[in-house]
Coordinates of C-alpha atoms in Angstrom, one line a residue:
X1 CA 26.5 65.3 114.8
X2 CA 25.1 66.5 118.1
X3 CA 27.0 63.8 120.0
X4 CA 30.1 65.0 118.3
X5 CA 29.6 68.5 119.5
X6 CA 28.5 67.9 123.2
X7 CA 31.5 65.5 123.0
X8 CA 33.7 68.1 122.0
X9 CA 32.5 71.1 124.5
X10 CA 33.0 68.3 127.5
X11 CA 36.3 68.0 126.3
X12 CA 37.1 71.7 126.0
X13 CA 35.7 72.1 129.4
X14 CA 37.8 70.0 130.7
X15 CA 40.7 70.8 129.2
X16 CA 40.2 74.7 130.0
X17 CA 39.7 73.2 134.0
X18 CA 42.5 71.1 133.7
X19 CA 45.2 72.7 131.3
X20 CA 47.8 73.9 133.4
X21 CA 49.6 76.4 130.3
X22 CA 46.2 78.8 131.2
X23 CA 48.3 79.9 134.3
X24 CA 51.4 80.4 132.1
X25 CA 53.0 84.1 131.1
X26 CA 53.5 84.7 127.4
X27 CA 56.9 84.4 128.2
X28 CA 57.0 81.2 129.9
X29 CA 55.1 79.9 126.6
X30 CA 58.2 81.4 124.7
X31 CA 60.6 79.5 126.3
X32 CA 58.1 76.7 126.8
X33 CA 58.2 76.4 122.9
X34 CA 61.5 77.3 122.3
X35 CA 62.7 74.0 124.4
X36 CA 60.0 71.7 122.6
X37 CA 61.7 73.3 119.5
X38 CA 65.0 72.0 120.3
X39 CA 63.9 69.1 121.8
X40 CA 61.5 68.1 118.8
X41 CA 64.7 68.7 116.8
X42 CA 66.8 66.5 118.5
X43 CA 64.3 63.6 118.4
X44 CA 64.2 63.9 114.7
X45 CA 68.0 63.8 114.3
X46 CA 67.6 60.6 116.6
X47 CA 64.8 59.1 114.5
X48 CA 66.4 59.6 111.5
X49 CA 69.6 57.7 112.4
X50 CA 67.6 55.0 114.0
X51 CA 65.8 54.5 110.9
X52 CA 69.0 54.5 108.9
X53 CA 70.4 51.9 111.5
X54 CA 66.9 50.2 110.8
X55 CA 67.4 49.8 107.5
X56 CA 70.7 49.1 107.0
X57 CA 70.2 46.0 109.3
X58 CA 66.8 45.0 108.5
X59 CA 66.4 46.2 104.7
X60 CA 63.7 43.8 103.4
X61 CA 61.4 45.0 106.4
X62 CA 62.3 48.5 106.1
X63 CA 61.3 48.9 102.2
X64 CA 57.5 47.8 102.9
X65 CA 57.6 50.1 105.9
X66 CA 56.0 53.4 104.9
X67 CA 54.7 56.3 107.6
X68 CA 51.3 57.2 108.7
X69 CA 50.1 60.2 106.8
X70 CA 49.0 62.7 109.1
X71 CA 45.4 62.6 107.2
X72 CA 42.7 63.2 110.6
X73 CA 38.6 62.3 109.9
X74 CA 36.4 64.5 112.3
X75 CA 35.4 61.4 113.9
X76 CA 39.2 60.8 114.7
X77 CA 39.9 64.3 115.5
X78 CA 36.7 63.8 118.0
X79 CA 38.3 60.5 119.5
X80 CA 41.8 62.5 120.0
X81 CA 40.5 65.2 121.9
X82 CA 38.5 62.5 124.1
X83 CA 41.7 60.6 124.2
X84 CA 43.1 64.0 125.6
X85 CA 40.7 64.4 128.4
X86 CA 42.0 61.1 129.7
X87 CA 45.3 61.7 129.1
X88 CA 45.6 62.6 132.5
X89 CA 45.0 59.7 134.2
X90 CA 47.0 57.4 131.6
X91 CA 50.0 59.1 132.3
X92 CA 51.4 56.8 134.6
X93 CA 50.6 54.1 132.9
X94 CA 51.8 55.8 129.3
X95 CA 55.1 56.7 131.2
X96 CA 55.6 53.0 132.0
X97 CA 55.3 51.7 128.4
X98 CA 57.3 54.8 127.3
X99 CA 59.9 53.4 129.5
X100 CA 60.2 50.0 127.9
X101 CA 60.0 50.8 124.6
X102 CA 62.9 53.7 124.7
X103 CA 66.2 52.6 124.2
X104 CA 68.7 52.7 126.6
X105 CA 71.4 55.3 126.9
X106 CA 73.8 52.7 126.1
X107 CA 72.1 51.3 123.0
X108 CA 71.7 54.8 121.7
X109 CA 75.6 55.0 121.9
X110 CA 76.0 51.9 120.3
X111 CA 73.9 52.8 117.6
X112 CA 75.8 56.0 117.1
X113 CA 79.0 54.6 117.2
X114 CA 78.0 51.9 114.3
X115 CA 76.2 54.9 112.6
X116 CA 79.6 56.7 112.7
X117 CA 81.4 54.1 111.8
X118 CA 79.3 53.3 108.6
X119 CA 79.3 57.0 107.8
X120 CA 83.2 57.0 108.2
X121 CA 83.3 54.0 105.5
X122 CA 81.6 56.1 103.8
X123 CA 83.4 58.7 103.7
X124 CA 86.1 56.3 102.9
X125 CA 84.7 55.1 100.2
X126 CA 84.0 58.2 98.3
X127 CA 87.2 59.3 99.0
X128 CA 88.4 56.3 96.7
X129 CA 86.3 55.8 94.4
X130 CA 87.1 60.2 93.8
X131 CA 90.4 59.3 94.2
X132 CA 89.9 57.1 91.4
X133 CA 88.2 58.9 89.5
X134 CA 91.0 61.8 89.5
X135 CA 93.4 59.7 88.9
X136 CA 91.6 58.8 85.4
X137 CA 90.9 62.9 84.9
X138 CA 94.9 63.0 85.4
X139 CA 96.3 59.9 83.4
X140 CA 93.8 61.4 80.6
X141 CA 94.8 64.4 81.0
X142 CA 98.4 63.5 80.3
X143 CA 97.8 61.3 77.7
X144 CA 96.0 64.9 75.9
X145 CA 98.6 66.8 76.9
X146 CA 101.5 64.4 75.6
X147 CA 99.3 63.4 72.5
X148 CA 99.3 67.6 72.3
X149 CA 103.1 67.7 72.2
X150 CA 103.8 65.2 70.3
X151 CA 101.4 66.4 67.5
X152 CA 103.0 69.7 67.9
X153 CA 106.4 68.3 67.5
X154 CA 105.0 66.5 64.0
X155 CA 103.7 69.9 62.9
X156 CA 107.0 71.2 63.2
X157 CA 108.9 68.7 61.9
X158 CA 106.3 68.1 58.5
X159 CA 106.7 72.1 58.2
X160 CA 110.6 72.3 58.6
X161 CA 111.0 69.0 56.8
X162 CA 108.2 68.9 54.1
X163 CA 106.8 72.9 53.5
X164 CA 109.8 74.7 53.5
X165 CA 112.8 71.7 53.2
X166 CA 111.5 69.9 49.9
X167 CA 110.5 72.4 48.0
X168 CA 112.0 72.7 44.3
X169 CA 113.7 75.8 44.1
X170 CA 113.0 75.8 40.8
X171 CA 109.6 75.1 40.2
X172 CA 108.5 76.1 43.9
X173 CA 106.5 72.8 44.4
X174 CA 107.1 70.6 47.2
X175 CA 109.1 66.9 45.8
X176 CA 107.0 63.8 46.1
X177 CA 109.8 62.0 46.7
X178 CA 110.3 63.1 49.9
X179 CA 106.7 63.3 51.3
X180 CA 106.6 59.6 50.6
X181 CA 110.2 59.0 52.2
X182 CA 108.8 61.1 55.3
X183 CA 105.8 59.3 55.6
X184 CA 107.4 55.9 55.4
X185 CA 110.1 56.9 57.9
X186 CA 106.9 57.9 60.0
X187 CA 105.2 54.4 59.6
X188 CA 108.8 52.9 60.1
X189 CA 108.5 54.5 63.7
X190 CA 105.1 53.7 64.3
X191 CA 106.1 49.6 63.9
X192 CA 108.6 50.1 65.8
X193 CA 106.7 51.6 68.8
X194 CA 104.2 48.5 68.4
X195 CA 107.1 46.2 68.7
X196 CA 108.2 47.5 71.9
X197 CA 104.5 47.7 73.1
X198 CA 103.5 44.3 72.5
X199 CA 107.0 43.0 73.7
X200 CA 106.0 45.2 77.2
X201 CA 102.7 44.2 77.1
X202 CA 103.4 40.6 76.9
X203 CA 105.9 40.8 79.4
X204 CA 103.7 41.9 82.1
X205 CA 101.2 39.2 81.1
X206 CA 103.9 36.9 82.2
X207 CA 104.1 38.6 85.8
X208 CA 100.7 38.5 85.8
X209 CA 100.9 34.9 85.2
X210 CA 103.4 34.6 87.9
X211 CA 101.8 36.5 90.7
X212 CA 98.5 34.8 89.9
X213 CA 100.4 31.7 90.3
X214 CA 101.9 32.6 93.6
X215 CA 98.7 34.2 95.1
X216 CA 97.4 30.7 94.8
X217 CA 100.2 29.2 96.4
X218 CA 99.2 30.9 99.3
X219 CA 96.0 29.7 99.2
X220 CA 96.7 26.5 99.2
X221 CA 99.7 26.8 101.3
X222 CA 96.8 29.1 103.8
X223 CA 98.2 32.2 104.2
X224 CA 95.6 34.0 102.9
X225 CA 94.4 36.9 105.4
X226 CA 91.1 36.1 106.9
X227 CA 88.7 39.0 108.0
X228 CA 90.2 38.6 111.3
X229 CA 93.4 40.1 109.2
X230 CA 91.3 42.7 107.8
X231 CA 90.3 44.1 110.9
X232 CA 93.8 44.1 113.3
X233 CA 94.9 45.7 109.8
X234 CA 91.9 48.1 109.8
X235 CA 92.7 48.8 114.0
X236 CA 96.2 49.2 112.7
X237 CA 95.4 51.2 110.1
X238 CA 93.5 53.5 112.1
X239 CA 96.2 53.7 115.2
X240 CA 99.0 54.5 112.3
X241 CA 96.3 57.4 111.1
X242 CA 96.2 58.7 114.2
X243 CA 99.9 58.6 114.8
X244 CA 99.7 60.9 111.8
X245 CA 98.0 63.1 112.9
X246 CA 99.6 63.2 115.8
X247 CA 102.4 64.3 113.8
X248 CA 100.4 66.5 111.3
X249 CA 99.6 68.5 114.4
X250 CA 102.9 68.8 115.4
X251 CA 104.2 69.5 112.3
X252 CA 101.6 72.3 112.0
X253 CA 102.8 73.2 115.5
X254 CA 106.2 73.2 114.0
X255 CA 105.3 75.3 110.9
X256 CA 104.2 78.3 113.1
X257 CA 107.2 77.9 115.6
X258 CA 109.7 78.2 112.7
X259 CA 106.8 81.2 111.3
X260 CA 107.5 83.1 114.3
X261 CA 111.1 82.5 114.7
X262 CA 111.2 83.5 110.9
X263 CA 109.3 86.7 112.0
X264 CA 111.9 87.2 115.2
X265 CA 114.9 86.5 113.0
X266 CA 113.4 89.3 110.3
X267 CA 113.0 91.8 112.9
X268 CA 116.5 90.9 114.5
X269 CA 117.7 91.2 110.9
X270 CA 116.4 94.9 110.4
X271 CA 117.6 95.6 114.1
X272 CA 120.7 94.4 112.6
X273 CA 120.4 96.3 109.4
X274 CA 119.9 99.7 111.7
X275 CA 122.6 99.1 113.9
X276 CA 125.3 98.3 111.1
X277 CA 124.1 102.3 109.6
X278 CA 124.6 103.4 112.8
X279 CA 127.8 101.6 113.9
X280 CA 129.0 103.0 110.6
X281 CA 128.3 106.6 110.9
X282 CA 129.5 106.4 114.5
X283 CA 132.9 104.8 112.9
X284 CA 132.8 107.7 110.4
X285 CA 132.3 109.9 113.2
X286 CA 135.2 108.4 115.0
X287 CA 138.0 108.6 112.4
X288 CA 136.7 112.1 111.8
X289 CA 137.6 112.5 116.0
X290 CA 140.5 111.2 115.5
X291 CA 141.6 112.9 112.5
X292 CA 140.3 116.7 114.5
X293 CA 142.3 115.0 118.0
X294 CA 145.4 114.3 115.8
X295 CA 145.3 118.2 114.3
X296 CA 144.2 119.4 118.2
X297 CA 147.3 117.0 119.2
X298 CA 149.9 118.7 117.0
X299 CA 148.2 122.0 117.2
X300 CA 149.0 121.7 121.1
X301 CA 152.4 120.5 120.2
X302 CA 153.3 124.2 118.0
X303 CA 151.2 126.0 121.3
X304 CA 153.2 124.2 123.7
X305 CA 156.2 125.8 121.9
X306 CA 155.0 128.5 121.3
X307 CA 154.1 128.6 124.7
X308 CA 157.6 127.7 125.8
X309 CA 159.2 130.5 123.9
X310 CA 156.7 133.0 124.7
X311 CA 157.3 132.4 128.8
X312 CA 161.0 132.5 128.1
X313 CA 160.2 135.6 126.5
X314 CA 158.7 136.8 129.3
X315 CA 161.1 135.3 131.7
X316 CA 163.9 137.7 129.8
X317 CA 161.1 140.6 130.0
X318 CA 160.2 140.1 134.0
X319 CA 164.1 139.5 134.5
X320 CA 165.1 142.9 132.1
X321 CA 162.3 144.7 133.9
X322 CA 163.4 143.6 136.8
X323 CA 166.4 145.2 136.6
X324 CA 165.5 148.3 134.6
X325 CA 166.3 151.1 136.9
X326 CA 164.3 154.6 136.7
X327 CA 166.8 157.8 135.6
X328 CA 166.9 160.6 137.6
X329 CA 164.1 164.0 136.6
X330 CA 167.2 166.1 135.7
X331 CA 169.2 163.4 133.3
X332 CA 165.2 162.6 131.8
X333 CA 165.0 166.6 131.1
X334 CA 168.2 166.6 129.7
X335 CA 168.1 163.3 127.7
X336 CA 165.0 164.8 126.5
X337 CA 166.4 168.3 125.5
X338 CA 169.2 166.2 124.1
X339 CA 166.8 164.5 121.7
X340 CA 164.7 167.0 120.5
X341 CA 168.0 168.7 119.1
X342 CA 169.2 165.9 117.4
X343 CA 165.6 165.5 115.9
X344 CA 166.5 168.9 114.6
X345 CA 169.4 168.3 113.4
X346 CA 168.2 164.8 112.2
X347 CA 165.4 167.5 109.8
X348 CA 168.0 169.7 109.5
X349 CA 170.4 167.6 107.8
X350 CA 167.6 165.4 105.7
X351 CA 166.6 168.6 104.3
X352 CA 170.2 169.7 103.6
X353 CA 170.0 166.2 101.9
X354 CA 167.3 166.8 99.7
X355 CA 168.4 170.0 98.7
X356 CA 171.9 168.1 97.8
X357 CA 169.6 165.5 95.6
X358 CA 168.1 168.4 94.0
X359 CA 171.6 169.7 92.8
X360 CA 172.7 166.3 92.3
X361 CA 169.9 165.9 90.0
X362 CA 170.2 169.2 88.0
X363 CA 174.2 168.6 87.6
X364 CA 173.9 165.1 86.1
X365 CA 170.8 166.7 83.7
X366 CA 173.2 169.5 82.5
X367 CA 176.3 166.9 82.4
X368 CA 174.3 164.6 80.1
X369 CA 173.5 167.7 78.2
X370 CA 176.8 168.3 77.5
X371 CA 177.9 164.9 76.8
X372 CA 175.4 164.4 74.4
X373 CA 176.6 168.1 73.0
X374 CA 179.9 166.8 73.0
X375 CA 179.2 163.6 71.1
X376 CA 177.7 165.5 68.9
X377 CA 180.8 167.4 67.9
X378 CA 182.7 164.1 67.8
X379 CA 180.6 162.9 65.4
X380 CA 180.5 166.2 63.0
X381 CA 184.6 166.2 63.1
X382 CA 184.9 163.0 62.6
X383 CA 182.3 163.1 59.3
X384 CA 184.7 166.3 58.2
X385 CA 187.9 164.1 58.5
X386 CA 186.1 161.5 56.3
X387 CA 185.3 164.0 53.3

């Protein structure tokens, strides 16, 4: 026990001399870490393919192979931290073996591209046997839904047929007569449908007979494929998959083309939409121009003559005016003397006419007084005569 512990404080002695993360920042430690992180993590993505490739190509070695626990005894604990004091000056040596037991870059490629391969087959295979598998979910799924339908369509017809078309309107009870007919015609149908089943079942048994007979014709005859086949059809396989994807991508490439010309053509289309409103109002607004330059038109037509007769109105004026000549003060006295006597006389003699109205008036009031007096008289003598 005392060996153990001297043994143990040499080697922590020497390691606190020798370890060179002492003179490290906290810092420098994170990062430090941080990269054996990433590091440790990519190594175990490594091991774990390597051990897959290990036991996919070696699998009765591989399934006695189990790890080291990571179980330490103190004495072993004691031996590792010796082990680590002389690390140092194995290094070089460690570093050599290191170096011929690594794999090479171009092994670790080759690895990984038989690993992806494999995990492609894979993939492959899952997608088939899913495939497969859906395709049962879906013919069973038909087979419900068209067992559904057609027991639906039986329902129907044992309702309209049986419940409500055979029953005695008499007695209100359905006629045995006719279940049984129903039921025969149903069993009728039901031989029938065997018939043609078997018929199409043996049928194919004879193409199968026949294709099994020419598959090994070719055998004989050689032309069966040989894995050699299998693989320039895999490689063709594979250049035909990429060819379509090739053409997926342009077709996706295509797809948002014609999106975006789909959006252009929309927005063109309500550019479109806007200008035919507007190119209508403005055609509105044009006949209704036209319509106020045809009225202006014809209104300028009437102004123009109007126009026409007005200046040859004035043309008369200028020319009457022109040769109007002034009278003379003494005629203008006189000519007005002259006319504010016969403006007298004019008053004058409509008064005198008035007063002539007046009498004119009075004389035919008294003369229709007397004329009715005098029919009066008329009418007396006239009765006298009578008696």
């Amino acid at each position: 026990m005392a060996d153990s512990e001297s043994v143990i404080s040499a080697t922590t002695g020497t390691d606190q001399q020798d370890d060179p993360l002492l003179e490290l920042s906290d810092e420098q430690l994170f990062q430090l870490v941080e990269q054996t992180i990433r590091g440790n993590e990519v190594i175990r993505v490594e091991t774990e393919m390597f051990e897959k490739f290990f036991r996919r190509v070696e699998p009765k070695d591989t399934n006695s192979f189990q790890p080291n626990a990571n179980f330490h005894t103190p004495v072993s604990h004691v031996q590792e931290m010796h082990a680590r004091g002389s690390r140092k000056r194995s290094k070089s040596r460690s570093s050599a073996i290191d170096k011929l037991l690594r794999l090479t870059a171009e092994q670790k490629c080759d690895i990984a591209q038989r690993e992806l391969e494999e995990l492609r087959y894979e993939i492959d295979k899952l997608k088939d046997e899913s495939e497969r598998v859906l395709d049962n979910y879906r013919a069973s799924l038909e087979e419900a839904e068209l067992r559904v339908t057609e027991i639906k369509k039986a329902m129907y017809e044992f309702d309209r047929d049986i419940c409500k078309g055979s029953v005695n309107p008499r007695s209100g009870k359905i006629v045995a007569e006719k279940v049984v007919r129903y039921y025969e015609d149903k069993l009728r149908c039901r031989d029938t449908l065997i018939e043609k089943l078997r018929l199409k079942n043996s049928t194919l048994k004879v193409q199968k007979k026949k294709l099994q007979l020419q598959l090994k014709q070719k055998e004989e005859m050689g032309e069966v494929l040989h894995e050699v086949d299998f693989n320039q059809l895999k490689i063709e396989n594979q250049q035909y998959l990429e060819k379509i994807d090739e053409k997926n991508q342009e077709l996706l490439r295509l797809k948002l083309m014609a999106g975006n010309t789909l959006q252009i053509l929309n927005r063109f289309k309500k550019r479109l939409h806007t200008l035919t409103a507007e190119a209508e109002k403005l055609q509105s607004e044009i006949a209704s121009r036209n319509e106020m330059l045809m009225k202006n038109e014809a209104e300028t037509i009437v102004v123009e003559q109007e126009r026409m007769v007005a200046e040859k109105k004035n043309f008369q004026l200028k020319k009457h005016l022109a040769d109007y000549r002034v009278p003379d003060i003494q005629e203008y006295v006189e000519k007005k003397a002259s006319l504010s006597e016969l403006q007298k006389t004019v008053k004058s003699w409509e008064r005198k006419v008035e007063i002539a109205q007046m009498a004119l008036k009075t004389h035919r009031k008294s003369w229709q007084q007397l004329w009715s007096q005098s029919q009066q008289t008329g009418n007396w003598m006239h009765s006298g005569d009578s008696h």
